[in-house]
XYZ file of C-alpha atoms in Angstrom:
412
model
C -9.810 -32.749 3.458
C -6.815 -34.890 4.399
C -4.645 -33.518 7.149
C -1.452 -32.022 5.763
C 1.837 -33.476 6.920
C 4.567 -31.025 7.884
C 8.277 -31.702 7.874
C 10.361 -31.278 11.035
C 12.133 -28.391 9.316
C 8.823 -26.581 8.802
C 7.872 -27.208 12.415
C 11.196 -25.911 13.733
C 10.955 -22.851 11.472
C 7.458 -22.161 12.773
C 8.660 -22.419 16.394
C 11.669 -20.205 15.655
C 9.353 -17.610 14.059
C 7.083 -17.644 17.118
C 9.920 -17.369 19.642
C 11.793 -14.660 17.751
C 8.832 -12.373 16.978
C 8.288 -9.727 19.713
C 4.762 -9.786 21.066
C 3.771 -12.707 18.862
C 0.844 -14.905 19.806
C 0.331 -18.554 18.987
C -2.933 -17.665 17.265
C -1.388 -14.934 15.095
C 1.620 -16.976 13.961
C -0.540 -20.037 13.364
C -2.939 -18.014 11.227
C -0.050 -16.642 9.151
C 1.296 -20.135 8.534
C -2.090 -21.716 7.860
C -1.908 -24.168 10.742
C -3.945 -24.689 13.892
C -3.057 -22.996 17.158
C -2.940 -26.373 18.887
C -0.439 -27.757 16.386
C 1.853 -24.763 16.856
C 1.574 -25.056 20.648
C 2.534 -28.718 20.407
C 5.548 -27.870 18.244
C 6.633 -25.157 20.683
C 6.527 -27.667 23.547
C 8.527 -30.134 21.497
C 11.081 -27.956 19.722
C 10.965 -24.623 21.592
C 13.632 -23.079 23.792
C 11.204 -21.197 26.057
C 12.744 -17.779 25.309
C 10.572 -15.399 24.106
C -7.510 53.675 -3.194
C -7.949 57.886 -4.965
C -8.551 61.390 -3.595
C -12.074 62.824 -3.421
C -12.690 65.120 -6.415
C -13.122 68.841 -5.699
C -16.765 69.851 -6.112
C -17.542 72.168 -9.050
C -18.015 75.870 -8.250
C -21.007 77.803 -9.379
C -20.220 79.752 -12.550
C -18.886 83.240 -11.840
C -18.975 82.819 -7.990
C -15.735 82.801 -5.903
C -15.392 80.346 -3.016
C -15.552 82.024 0.423
C -12.863 81.453 3.032
C -15.165 79.571 5.377
C -16.487 77.386 2.573
C -12.929 76.575 1.496
C -11.993 75.560 5.050
C -15.049 73.345 5.397
C -14.326 71.677 2.056
C -10.709 70.964 2.951
C -11.684 69.578 6.352
C -14.193 67.227 4.674
C -11.588 66.083 2.170
C -9.101 65.487 4.988
C -11.630 63.401 6.931
C -12.380 61.382 3.815
C -8.688 60.718 3.199
C -8.151 59.674 6.816
C -11.064 57.267 6.622
C -9.682 55.831 3.398
C -6.286 55.425 5.025
C -7.787 53.598 7.981
C -9.713 51.361 5.608
C -6.611 50.511 3.601
C -4.571 49.817 6.729
C -7.295 47.534 8.053
C -7.481 45.650 4.768
C -3.707 45.304 4.782
C -3.800 43.844 8.283
C -6.597 41.466 7.336
C -4.771 40.184 4.275
C -1.535 39.715 6.218
C -3.321 37.561 8.761
C -5.234 35.680 6.070
C -2.107 34.762 4.118
C -1.253 31.830 6.379
C -4.749 30.406 5.867
C -4.585 30.566 2.066
C -1.593 28.212 1.877
C -3.583 25.242 3.147
C -5.457 22.591 1.154
C -8.944 23.810 0.235
C -8.546 27.592 -0.233
C -12.275 28.431 -0.064
C -12.795 26.433 3.106
C -9.799 28.082 4.700
C -11.139 31.548 3.820
C -14.354 30.657 5.636
C -12.313 29.452 8.591
C -10.390 32.741 8.610
C -13.628 34.760 8.700
C -14.919 32.636 11.551
C -11.698 33.017 13.524
C -11.514 36.845 13.103
C -15.145 37.988 12.967
C -14.959 39.391 16.503
C -12.156 41.795 15.533
C -13.308 42.972 12.086
C -16.876 41.808 11.519
C -18.136 39.277 8.990
C -19.166 41.833 6.336
C -15.743 43.516 6.216
C -13.842 40.260 6.205
C -15.931 38.772 3.417
C -15.457 41.916 1.299
C -11.694 41.930 1.760
C -11.057 38.272 1.022
C -13.792 38.110 -1.644
C -16.214 35.487 -0.350
C -20.000 35.530 -0.173
C -21.548 36.164 3.240
C -24.385 33.753 2.502
C -21.889 31.043 1.599
C -19.981 31.702 4.790
C -23.108 31.408 6.946
C -24.053 28.182 5.135
C -20.594 26.818 5.887
C -20.977 27.721 9.554
C -24.365 25.991 9.705
C -22.805 22.820 8.318
C -20.157 22.776 11.042
C -21.720 20.009 13.170
C -21.933 17.721 10.147
C -18.286 18.361 9.315
C -17.266 17.613 12.878
C -19.203 14.354 12.813
C -17.577 13.346 9.543
C -14.115 14.222 10.856
C -14.735 12.062 13.911
C -15.934 9.183 11.729
C -12.870 9.571 9.490
C -10.580 9.517 12.523
C -12.225 6.315 13.717
C -11.835 4.791 10.260
C -8.164 5.810 10.198
C -7.648 3.984 13.505
C -9.167 0.831 12.028
C -6.923 1.128 8.979
C -3.845 1.442 11.202
C -4.754 -1.842 12.848
C -5.108 -3.527 9.452
C -1.633 -2.246 8.511
C 0.018 -3.227 11.803
C 1.967 -6.503 11.440
C 1.949 -7.016 15.207
C -1.843 -7.215 15.076
C -1.936 -9.515 12.068
C -2.040 -6.644 9.569
C -0.066 -5.882 6.433
C 1.927 -2.654 6.008
C 1.720 -2.878 2.222
C -2.080 -2.877 1.987
C -3.465 0.011 -0.072
C -7.042 1.253 -0.458
C -8.459 -1.737 -2.429
C -7.291 -4.398 0.022
C -8.023 -2.264 3.069
C -11.574 -1.747 1.769
C -12.024 -5.481 1.357
C -10.727 -6.127 4.887
C -13.025 -3.498 6.397
C -16.131 -4.783 4.642
C -15.371 -8.406 5.439
C -14.754 -7.708 9.117
C -18.170 -6.052 9.565
C -20.684 -8.264 7.726
C -24.168 -6.812 7.514
C -22.936 -3.243 8.031
C -23.091 -0.591 5.336
C -20.115 -1.174 3.024
C -17.257 1.311 3.193
C -16.665 3.111 -0.099
C -13.194 2.605 -1.542
C -12.895 6.302 -2.517
C -13.531 7.251 1.104
C -10.918 4.773 2.277
C -8.418 6.216 -0.209
C -9.187 9.772 0.945
C -8.816 8.916 4.624
C -5.563 7.048 3.974
C -4.230 10.014 2.027
C -5.264 12.573 4.673
C -3.803 10.496 7.514
C -0.607 9.487 5.673
C -1.490 5.788 5.670
C -0.382 4.859 2.163
C 0.958 1.336 1.698
C 4.691 0.739 1.479
C 6.222 1.485 -1.915
C 9.279 -0.084 -3.474
C 12.156 2.323 -4.068
C 14.658 0.346 -6.067
C 15.059 -2.639 -8.342
C 18.076 -4.843 -8.945
C 18.550 -7.223 -11.853
C 19.473 -10.747 -10.773
C 19.042 -12.784 -13.968
C 22.256 -14.409 -15.192
C 22.084 -14.628 -19.020
C 21.897 -18.096 -20.528
C 24.999 -19.094 -22.490
C 23.859 -22.555 -23.596
C 21.652 -21.462 -26.466
C 18.870 -23.707 -25.197
C 15.465 -22.151 -25.951
C 11.852 -22.884 -25.093
C 8.725 -21.399 -26.723
C 6.607 -18.795 -24.943
C 3.429 -20.702 -24.113
C 1.857 -17.844 -22.131
C 2.195 -14.879 -24.487
C 1.670 -12.566 -21.485
C -1.596 -14.258 -20.584
C -1.097 -14.719 -16.842
C -4.303 -16.623 -16.186
C -5.336 -20.254 -15.874
C -8.693 -22.007 -15.899
C -7.879 -24.137 -12.852
C -5.168 -24.524 -10.223
C -2.058 -26.612 -10.946
C -2.093 -25.968 -14.687
C 0.192 -22.998 -15.326
C 2.948 -21.526 -13.161
C 5.477 -18.698 -13.347
C 8.670 -18.257 -11.355
C 11.778 -16.157 -10.926
C 14.726 -15.490 -8.626
C 15.061 -12.367 -6.484
C 17.569 -11.335 -3.856
C 17.271 -10.495 -0.165
C 20.036 -8.017 0.836
C 21.847 -8.504 4.146
C 23.450 -5.697 6.181
C 26.931 -7.254 5.890
C 26.832 -6.943 2.103
C 25.882 -10.523 1.310
C 22.597 -11.715 -0.155
C 20.124 -14.534 0.137
C 18.220 -15.586 -2.952
C 14.571 -16.610 -3.244
C 13.211 -18.789 -6.056
C 9.445 -19.048 -6.592
C 6.780 -21.154 -8.297
C 3.448 -19.244 -8.510
C 0.098 -20.674 -9.643
C -1.531 -18.436 -12.268
C -5.080 -19.436 -11.348
C -5.108 -18.917 -7.586
C -1.885 -16.835 -7.269
C -0.765 -19.387 -4.676
C 2.949 -19.551 -3.925
C 3.024 -23.283 -4.493
C 6.780 -23.666 -4.082
C 9.707 -21.569 -2.933
C 13.273 -21.937 -1.739
C 15.907 -19.678 -0.153
C 19.681 -20.108 -0.401
C 22.880 -18.076 -0.313
C 23.548 -18.830 -3.997
C 21.800 -18.727 -7.402
C 22.868 -22.142 -8.621
C 20.523 -24.603 -10.279
C 19.846 -26.333 -6.965
C 17.926 -23.252 -5.800
C 15.313 -23.382 -8.565
C 15.216 -27.165 -8.359
C 14.335 -26.981 -4.657
C 11.525 -24.518 -5.414
C 10.056 -26.822 -8.065
C 10.382 -29.836 -5.759
C 8.562 -27.908 -3.032
C 5.741 -27.139 -5.472
C 5.486 -30.811 -6.420
C 5.340 -31.812 -2.755
C 2.590 -29.245 -2.149
C 0.532 -30.258 -5.188
C 1.228 -34.000 -5.122
C 1.929 -33.930 -8.849
C 2.852 -31.350 -11.475
C 2.362 -33.638 -14.461
C 0.885 -31.749 -17.391
C 1.611 -28.325 -15.893
C 3.437 -25.478 -17.654
C 6.214 -23.562 -15.873
C 7.155 -20.170 -17.342
C 10.374 -18.297 -16.520
C 12.990 -15.987 -18.000
C 16.079 -17.170 -19.876
C 18.297 -17.311 -16.789
C 21.009 -19.930 -16.908
C 19.544 -21.874 -14.000
C 16.266 -22.454 -15.826
C 18.010 -23.607 -19.035
C 20.553 -25.869 -17.316
C 20.571 -29.570 -18.169
C 19.766 -30.547 -14.584
C 16.716 -28.311 -14.389
C 15.448 -29.401 -17.800
C 15.841 -33.018 -16.691
C 13.926 -32.360 -13.475
C 11.061 -30.732 -15.389
C 10.943 -33.732 -17.691
C 10.862 -36.138 -14.755
C 7.993 -34.203 -13.170
C 6.067 -33.977 -16.450
C 6.408 -30.179 -16.508
C 6.525 -28.297 -19.830
C 8.904 -25.327 -19.791
C 7.992 -21.950 -21.279
C 10.116 -18.813 -21.614
C 9.556 -15.253 -22.755
C 11.754 -13.256 -25.095
C 15.302 -12.546 -23.978
C 15.558 -9.221 -22.167
C 11.782 -8.721 -21.887
C 10.661 -8.505 -18.277
C 7.072 -7.952 -19.437
C 6.955 -11.552 -20.633
C 7.267 -12.643 -17.000
C 5.477 -9.651 -15.482
C 3.546 -11.522 -12.832
C 6.679 -13.010 -11.296
C 8.368 -9.601 -11.474
C 5.391 -8.048 -9.704
C 5.581 -10.705 -7.013
C 9.247 -9.902 -6.400
C 8.480 -6.187 -6.145
C 5.716 -6.809 -3.618
C 7.922 -9.089 -1.562
C 10.761 -6.589 -1.232
C 8.437 -3.669 -0.612
C 6.627 -5.472 2.156
C 9.549 -7.284 3.782
C 12.070 -4.428 3.798
C 9.520 -1.626 4.339
C 11.994 0.934 3.011
C 14.996 -0.433 4.925
C 18.165 -1.027 2.882
C 18.779 -4.571 4.126
C 17.997 -7.231 6.688
C 20.046 -7.321 9.868
C 21.389 -10.824 9.202
C 20.655 -13.966 7.225
C 18.683 -15.577 10.047
C 16.244 -12.676 10.294
C 15.967 -12.519 6.487
C 15.049 -16.193 6.263
C 12.697 -15.975 9.214
C 10.886 -12.980 7.718
C 10.649 -14.637 4.299
C 9.341 -17.832 5.889
C 6.491 -16.028 7.612
C 5.644 -13.841 4.609
C 5.638 -16.750 2.154
C 3.181 -18.725 4.272
C 1.032 -15.691 5.075
C 0.970 -14.915 1.336
C -1.095 -18.054 0.839
C -3.154 -18.090 4.024
C -4.104 -14.450 4.656
C -2.799 -11.983 2.036
C -5.547 -10.670 -0.251
C -5.123 -10.598 -4.029
C -7.163 -8.277 -6.250
C -6.896 -10.698 -9.199
C -8.950 -13.326 -7.334
C -11.534 -11.091 -5.695
C -9.450 -9.753 -2.802
C -9.260 -13.075 -0.975
C -6.286 -15.269 -0.051
C -5.054 -18.008 -2.444
C -5.887 -20.844 -0.052
C -9.405 -19.460 0.391
C -9.790 -19.230 -3.373
C -8.670 -22.810 -3.936
C -10.941 -24.117 -1.170
C -13.908 -22.350 -2.777
C -12.872 -23.714 -6.172
C -12.794 -27.283 -4.843
C -16.189 -26.855 -3.199
C -17.692 -25.544 -6.440
C -16.330 -28.536 -8.356
C -17.712 -30.970 -5.782
C -21.156 -29.370 -5.886
C -21.147 -29.421 -9.688
C -20.342 -33.128 -9.654
């Protein structure tokens, strides 16, 4: 494969990302950007700055015989003893239930009842406790016998949770947005030959250890309606697939909020076959030049876009004369969904949601424009080199395209 040429701007951005990322390593940044460690080290040397209850019933009397005084006293004393015993029993049950209440509010109620019996058997005895809280003694003893196995599983789950934390830690090359499917793929790929980890187990451990991926909390509409009346047919019809790379693309514009109230805007060109972010551009405006730069970047990456389809919404930038002319010059056929239907460009919308969820991680905005651009630069490159996509078998777009090329060569 021919060695890719990088512009000085890309090199300086890579050096800036390395120098401005706390605890970053040359290897980690290089892997995110899809370049070699040696190349990044060379760029750092060249462009870097160096900074871095009831009562007992009365017994029946024999017919026609009066109860003697002594017999009456003995009967009353027996009844009194019975009532006292019943009172003690009720008080004990009351105390047991009061103490058990805090156990019953936890997750698995039956398991927590067993745990309560185990914790209090010295004070009340297993039989009494099981009667009061209505559990089977045999089931309790079976639960106790299984204790070592539960402890071993808990230890294994804790170890798995630690591995998941690493895979979600950006400082260790992880991704905070990864959920159970992608985490499962990462775990199984990192330990070849080992018994595969079940995705349901991964999901359970993530849920129990509060390790869910980042979720997006808000959406903002950025499309400026087209006023020109220029229309293009929908060539995708919500079919976001392609038989080969560089045939069909989708794109959109989304915003990156800054703490001072301003915004940066990101335009994208996404390959429907490999999910590769073939072209992108960031600017402080939403003029036509922004989407033009993204398309030009895609052409530079692919070498040619002739014969490809590019699908977008009806935003004014995509229907402008300049953009239509550029598409014609590049041999790109434009496609657009129905006006006001985000579902017709769902893949691009999903990309924007993922980007904001993962870059902002719940924060309302970026600190400044420089940090916003720097973060977008790293994420956009890592999106192609390392981020897994379920649509292509939970591998990265570049890996998918390399495998695709190899398959074609072998077939030839």
